[in-house]
Amino acid sequence: MKLIITKHNLGLWAASYIRARWAAREKDPFVLGLPTGGTVVEMYAALSGLVKNGKMSFKNIVTFNMDEYVGLPPEHDQSYHYYMKHNLFDHVDIVPQNAHILNGQATDLHAECDAYEAAIKQAGGVDLFLGGVGRNGHLAFNEPGSSFDSRTRVMELTESTKQANSRFFGNDPTQVPSRALTVGIGTVLDSKELLFLASGESKAEAVARLTQGEVTQQWPITALKTHPRAALLADPAAASALTGPAKEQLEQALLRQPEEDVILTL
Ligand code: GLP
């Protein structure tokens, strides 16, 4: 996998990458896996801008979101349905039936998860899966300990994730739903290409795990290392805890060309 450290705006970087991959697509529809979270708000604003300026269209794009809280109605302002509607779908020309998000209010959650896996297959698999990273290294809502071949399922959230996400729930972790539906790590790894984003010091430990120690289920982020076309895009703060040879390579590259992106192959 590649670790890309950039001083540029992560959202603009990722949006322009998505546009390039969409423009070079080999088939229609182009299938995107999509995340939520603070890190990717600017990415969605940038994508909306590209569509507004006629540089991109979502008409031939099918999307699958990574996760959704169990029990929150779509109109709840912390549901991922709400997030996607307000950050992206209301601003682009996507065909509404092409935008898929797990239904955390389904009466049969397991059937909902199975149907989601089937819908991804039916769409021809995900071409490019975008993602964020949890402070504890989680991908989507795959908490530490999740198997790398896990599929879409119900996940019990850890205290650390509830604590991290409580900032969206009046800083009260007890208000954060205790369960979520999430695509599995195996579902993500099945995609043709992966681009994950990490910003800020709170993600530094998770990013550093990519450069130290082994691939382990205790750090779901390390699953990216098992994929042939995966990249993690990090800002300098998220890359501030690298150690050993990766740290040296980063420092040397920044001395040579301080404003250039640094690409480390891990
Ligand atoms: C939630 C989401 C994850 C996301 C993470 C990081 O837990 N389920 O998919 O990666 O938050 O969010 P943020 O970008 O706000 O740090």
PDB file of C-alpha atoms in Angstrom, residues 94-259:
ATOM      1  CA  ILE A  94     -27.127  11.356  -8.577  1.00  0.00           C
ATOM      2  CA  VAL A  95     -30.141   9.197  -9.458  1.00  0.00           C
ATOM      3  CA  PRO A  96     -31.727   8.691  -5.995  1.00  0.00           C
ATOM      4  CA  GLN A  97     -32.098   4.909  -6.453  1.00  0.00           C
ATOM      5  CA  ASN A  98     -28.351   4.702  -7.117  1.00  0.00           C
ATOM      6  CA  ALA A  99     -27.424   5.976  -3.651  1.00  0.00           C
ATOM      7  CA  HIS A 100     -27.365   3.102  -1.158  1.00  0.00           C
ATOM      8  CA  ILE A 101     -27.139   3.470   2.609  1.00  0.00           C
ATOM      9  CA  LEU A 102     -27.753   0.707   5.127  1.00  0.00           C
ATOM     10  CA  ASN A 103     -31.087   1.032   6.884  1.00  0.00           C
ATOM     11  CA  GLY A 104     -30.395   1.097  10.617  1.00  0.00           C
ATOM     12  CA  GLN A 105     -34.121   0.927  11.295  1.00  0.00           C
ATOM     13  CA  ALA A 106     -34.748  -2.293   9.368  1.00  0.00           C
ATOM     14  CA  THR A 107     -36.852  -4.763  11.336  1.00  0.00           C
ATOM     15  CA  ASP A 108     -34.499  -7.574  10.319  1.00  0.00           C
ATOM     16  CA  LEU A 109     -30.993  -6.114  10.539  1.00  0.00           C
ATOM     17  CA  HIS A 110     -29.302  -9.316   9.404  1.00  0.00           C
ATOM     18  CA  ALA A 111     -31.446  -9.528   6.272  1.00  0.00           C
ATOM     19  CA  GLU A 112     -30.669  -5.847   5.618  1.00  0.00           C
ATOM     20  CA  CYS A 113     -26.922  -6.607   5.769  1.00  0.00           C
ATOM     21  CA  ASP A 114     -27.224  -9.647   3.484  1.00  0.00           C
ATOM     22  CA  ALA A 115     -29.248  -7.649   0.963  1.00  0.00           C
ATOM     23  CA  TYR A 116     -26.569  -4.926   1.006  1.00  0.00           C
ATOM     24  CA  GLU A 117     -23.831  -7.415   0.132  1.00  0.00           C
ATOM     25  CA  ALA A 118     -26.021  -8.742  -2.692  1.00  0.00           C
ATOM     26  CA  ALA A 119     -26.665  -5.212  -4.009  1.00  0.00           C
ATOM     27  CA  ILE A 120     -22.918  -4.476  -4.124  1.00  0.00           C
ATOM     28  CA  LYS A 121     -22.363  -7.684  -6.112  1.00  0.00           C
ATOM     29  CA  GLN A 122     -25.274  -6.853  -8.386  1.00  0.00           C
ATOM     30  CA  ALA A 123     -23.690  -3.451  -9.146  1.00  0.00           C
ATOM     31  CA  GLY A 124     -20.485  -5.222 -10.225  1.00  0.00           C
ATOM     32  CA  GLY A 125     -18.482  -4.581  -7.043  1.00  0.00           C
ATOM     33  CA  VAL A 126     -17.000  -1.328  -5.778  1.00  0.00           C
ATOM     34  CA  ASP A 127     -14.495   0.393  -8.079  1.00  0.00           C
ATOM     35  CA  LEU A 128     -13.144   2.867  -5.523  1.00  0.00           C
ATOM     36  CA  PHE A 129     -13.872   2.709  -1.807  1.00  0.00           C
ATOM     37  CA  LEU A 130     -13.214   5.936   0.102  1.00  0.00           C
ATOM     38  CA  GLY A 131     -12.912   5.836   3.858  1.00  0.00           C
ATOM     39  CA  GLY A 132     -11.945   7.585   7.032  1.00  0.00           C
ATOM     40  CA  VAL A 133     -10.134   6.111  10.032  1.00  0.00           C
ATOM     41  CA  GLY A 134     -11.237   5.900  13.646  1.00  0.00           C
ATOM     42  CA  ARG A 135      -8.871   6.959  16.418  1.00  0.00           C
ATOM     43  CA  ASN A 136      -8.618   3.306  17.415  1.00  0.00           C
ATOM     44  CA  GLY A 137      -7.854   2.355  13.815  1.00  0.00           C
ATOM     45  CA  HIS A 138     -11.375   1.270  12.916  1.00  0.00           C
ATOM     46  CA  LEU A 139     -12.485   1.227   9.293  1.00  0.00           C
ATOM     47  CA  ALA A 140     -16.180   2.052   8.746  1.00  0.00           C
ATOM     48  CA  PHE A 141     -17.506   0.683  12.058  1.00  0.00           C
ATOM     49  CA  ASN A 142     -15.267  -2.384  12.047  1.00  0.00           C
ATOM     50  CA  GLU A 143     -13.947  -2.150  15.556  1.00  0.00           C
ATOM     51  CA  PRO A 144     -10.633  -3.689  16.683  1.00  0.00           C
ATOM     52  CA  GLY A 145     -10.803  -7.479  16.551  1.00  0.00           C
ATOM     53  CA  SER A 146     -12.925  -7.539  13.375  1.00  0.00           C
ATOM     54  CA  SER A 147     -11.907 -10.300  11.017  1.00  0.00           C
ATOM     55  CA  PHE A 148     -10.368  -9.234   7.719  1.00  0.00           C
ATOM     56  CA  ASP A 149     -12.910 -11.377   5.904  1.00  0.00           C
ATOM     57  CA  SER A 150     -15.899  -9.958   7.779  1.00  0.00           C
ATOM     58  CA  ARG A 151     -18.946  -8.998   5.730  1.00  0.00           C
ATOM     59  CA  THR A 152     -21.710  -6.436   6.248  1.00  0.00           C
ATOM     60  CA  ARG A 153     -23.122  -6.907   9.727  1.00  0.00           C
ATOM     61  CA  VAL A 154     -24.281  -5.446  13.025  1.00  0.00           C
ATOM     62  CA  MET A 155     -21.437  -4.130  15.178  1.00  0.00           C
ATOM     63  CA  GLU A 156     -21.399  -3.246  18.864  1.00  0.00           C
ATOM     64  CA  LEU A 157     -19.505   0.058  19.183  1.00  0.00           C
ATOM     65  CA  THR A 158     -16.573   0.282  21.581  1.00  0.00           C
ATOM     66  CA  GLU A 159     -16.469   2.816  24.402  1.00  0.00           C
ATOM     67  CA  SER A 160     -13.570   4.539  22.641  1.00  0.00           C
ATOM     68  CA  THR A 161     -15.645   5.076  19.476  1.00  0.00           C
ATOM     69  CA  LYS A 162     -18.656   6.266  21.468  1.00  0.00           C
ATOM     70  CA  GLN A 163     -16.368   8.678  23.263  1.00  0.00           C
ATOM     71  CA  ALA A 164     -14.861   9.923  19.966  1.00  0.00           C
ATOM     72  CA  ASN A 165     -18.265  10.325  18.282  1.00  0.00           C
ATOM     73  CA  SER A 166     -19.926  11.907  21.332  1.00  0.00           C
ATOM     74  CA  ARG A 167     -18.792  15.292  20.001  1.00  0.00           C
ATOM     75  CA  PHE A 168     -21.695  14.983  17.568  1.00  0.00           C
ATOM     76  CA  PHE A 169     -24.140  14.006  20.350  1.00  0.00           C
ATOM     77  CA  GLY A 170     -23.828  16.915  22.766  1.00  0.00           C
ATOM     78  CA  ASN A 171     -20.560  15.496  24.154  1.00  0.00           C
ATOM     79  CA  ASP A 172     -22.551  12.759  25.881  1.00  0.00           C
ATOM     80  CA  PRO A 173     -21.297   9.231  25.010  1.00  0.00           C
ATOM     81  CA  THR A 174     -24.530   7.713  26.373  1.00  0.00           C
ATOM     82  CA  GLN A 175     -26.410   9.451  23.548  1.00  0.00           C
ATOM     83  CA  VAL A 176     -24.325   7.693  20.878  1.00  0.00           C
ATOM     84  CA  PRO A 177     -26.173   4.618  19.564  1.00  0.00           C
ATOM     85  CA  SER A 178     -24.478   1.504  20.886  1.00  0.00           C
ATOM     86  CA  ARG A 179     -24.814  -0.427  17.635  1.00  0.00           C
ATOM     87  CA  ALA A 180     -24.248   0.253  13.968  1.00  0.00           C
ATOM     88  CA  LEU A 181     -24.538  -1.565  10.662  1.00  0.00           C
ATOM     89  CA  THR A 182     -21.252  -1.632   8.783  1.00  0.00           C
ATOM     90  CA  VAL A 183     -19.780  -3.136   5.666  1.00  0.00           C
ATOM     91  CA  GLY A 184     -17.180  -5.708   6.663  1.00  0.00           C
ATOM     92  CA  ILE A 185     -13.444  -5.422   6.215  1.00  0.00           C
ATOM     93  CA  GLY A 186     -13.749  -8.208   3.648  1.00  0.00           C
ATOM     94  CA  THR A 187     -16.385  -6.160   1.811  1.00  0.00           C
ATOM     95  CA  VAL A 188     -13.994  -3.197   1.663  1.00  0.00           C
ATOM     96  CA  LEU A 189     -11.017  -5.349   0.623  1.00  0.00           C
ATOM     97  CA  ASP A 190     -13.042  -6.778  -2.286  1.00  0.00           C
ATOM     98  CA  SER A 191     -13.049  -3.331  -3.922  1.00  0.00           C
ATOM     99  CA  LYS A 192     -10.764  -2.675  -6.856  1.00  0.00           C
ATOM    100  CA  GLU A 193      -9.139   0.322  -5.215  1.00  0.00           C
ATOM    101  CA  LEU A 194      -9.097   1.948  -1.761  1.00  0.00           C
ATOM    102  CA  LEU A 195      -8.403   5.539  -0.719  1.00  0.00           C
ATOM    103  CA  PHE A 196      -8.607   6.298   2.997  1.00  0.00           C
ATOM    104  CA  LEU A 197      -8.107   9.695   4.607  1.00  0.00           C
ATOM    105  CA  ALA A 198      -6.704  10.595   7.994  1.00  0.00           C
ATOM    106  CA  SER A 199      -6.295  14.083   9.369  1.00  0.00           C
ATOM    107  CA  GLY A 200      -5.165  15.500  12.677  1.00  0.00           C
ATOM    108  CA  GLU A 201      -3.103  14.282  15.584  1.00  0.00           C
ATOM    109  CA  SER A 202      -5.903  12.122  16.973  1.00  0.00           C
ATOM    110  CA  LYS A 203      -5.280   9.702  14.072  1.00  0.00           C
ATOM    111  CA  ALA A 204      -1.481   9.689  14.425  1.00  0.00           C
ATOM    112  CA  GLU A 205      -1.266   6.480  16.451  1.00  0.00           C
ATOM    113  CA  ALA A 206      -3.490   4.599  13.995  1.00  0.00           C
ATOM    114  CA  VAL A 207      -1.448   5.846  11.018  1.00  0.00           C
ATOM    115  CA  ALA A 208       1.819   4.979  12.761  1.00  0.00           C
ATOM    116  CA  ARG A 209       0.569   1.364  13.119  1.00  0.00           C
ATOM    117  CA  LEU A 210       0.910   1.044   9.368  1.00  0.00           C
ATOM    118  CA  THR A 211       4.639   1.558   9.644  1.00  0.00           C
ATOM    119  CA  GLN A 212       5.364  -0.381  12.824  1.00  0.00           C
ATOM    120  CA  GLY A 213       4.468  -3.857  13.825  1.00  0.00           C
ATOM    121  CA  GLU A 214       2.514  -6.436  11.972  1.00  0.00           C
ATOM    122  CA  VAL A 215      -0.812  -6.596  10.169  1.00  0.00           C
ATOM    123  CA  THR A 216      -3.253  -7.290  12.974  1.00  0.00           C
ATOM    124  CA  GLN A 217      -7.001  -7.446  13.549  1.00  0.00           C
ATOM    125  CA  GLN A 218      -6.431  -5.326  16.651  1.00  0.00           C
ATOM    126  CA  TRP A 219      -5.726  -2.428  14.276  1.00  0.00           C
ATOM    127  CA  PRO A 220      -8.257  -2.727  11.427  1.00  0.00           C
ATOM    128  CA  ILE A 221      -6.412   0.018   9.504  1.00  0.00           C
ATOM    129  CA  THR A 222      -3.574  -2.468   8.894  1.00  0.00           C
ATOM    130  CA  ALA A 223      -5.936  -4.434   6.613  1.00  0.00           C
ATOM    131  CA  LEU A 224      -5.138  -1.804   3.980  1.00  0.00           C
ATOM    132  CA  LYS A 225      -1.647  -3.327   3.747  1.00  0.00           C
ATOM    133  CA  THR A 226      -3.126  -6.544   2.387  1.00  0.00           C
ATOM    134  CA  HIS A 227      -4.759  -4.830  -0.605  1.00  0.00           C
ATOM    135  CA  PRO A 228      -2.906  -4.469  -3.939  1.00  0.00           C
ATOM    136  CA  ARG A 229      -4.241  -0.953  -4.663  1.00  0.00           C
ATOM    137  CA  ALA A 230      -4.714   0.836  -1.378  1.00  0.00           C
ATOM    138  CA  ALA A 231      -3.597   4.289  -0.299  1.00  0.00           C
ATOM    139  CA  LEU A 232      -3.915   6.258   2.892  1.00  0.00           C
ATOM    140  CA  LEU A 233      -3.853  10.016   2.436  1.00  0.00           C
ATOM    141  CA  ALA A 234      -2.639  11.750   5.582  1.00  0.00           C
ATOM    142  CA  ASP A 235      -1.959  15.317   6.585  1.00  0.00           C
ATOM    143  CA  PRO A 236       1.310  16.070   8.435  1.00  0.00           C
ATOM    144  CA  ALA A 237      -0.420  15.931  11.846  1.00  0.00           C
ATOM    145  CA  ALA A 238      -1.817  12.460  11.165  1.00  0.00           C
ATOM    146  CA  ALA A 239       1.654  11.370  10.042  1.00  0.00           C
ATOM    147  CA  SER A 240       3.383  12.918  13.060  1.00  0.00           C
ATOM    148  CA  ALA A 241       3.940   9.681  15.018  1.00  0.00           C
ATOM    149  CA  LEU A 242       5.755   7.661  12.345  1.00  0.00           C
ATOM    150  CA  THR A 243       8.868   5.933  13.613  1.00  0.00           C
ATOM    151  CA  GLY A 244      11.902   4.143  12.155  1.00  0.00           C
ATOM    152  CA  PRO A 245      12.667   4.058   8.418  1.00  0.00           C
ATOM    153  CA  ALA A 246       9.271   5.560   7.455  1.00  0.00           C
ATOM    154  CA  LYS A 247       9.949   8.585   9.645  1.00  0.00           C
ATOM    155  CA  GLU A 248      13.431   8.985   8.147  1.00  0.00           C
ATOM    156  CA  GLN A 249      12.123   8.719   4.585  1.00  0.00           C
ATOM    157  CA  LEU A 250       9.461  11.319   5.324  1.00  0.00           C
ATOM    158  CA  GLU A 251      11.939  13.742   6.872  1.00  0.00           C
ATOM    159  CA  GLN A 252      14.416  13.358   4.015  1.00  0.00           C
ATOM    160  CA  ALA A 253      11.748  13.852   1.360  1.00  0.00           C
ATOM    161  CA  LEU A 254      10.467  16.980   3.084  1.00  0.00           C
ATOM    162  CA  LEU A 255      14.000  18.391   3.274  1.00  0.00           C
ATOM    163  CA  ARG A 256      14.449  17.863  -0.461  1.00  0.00           C
ATOM    164  CA  GLN A 257      11.027  19.167  -1.552  1.00  0.00           C
ATOM    165  CA  PRO A 258       9.104  20.628   1.382  1.00  0.00           C
ATOM    166  CA  GLU A 259       5.893  21.367  -0.546  1.00  0.00           C
TER     167      GLU A 259
END
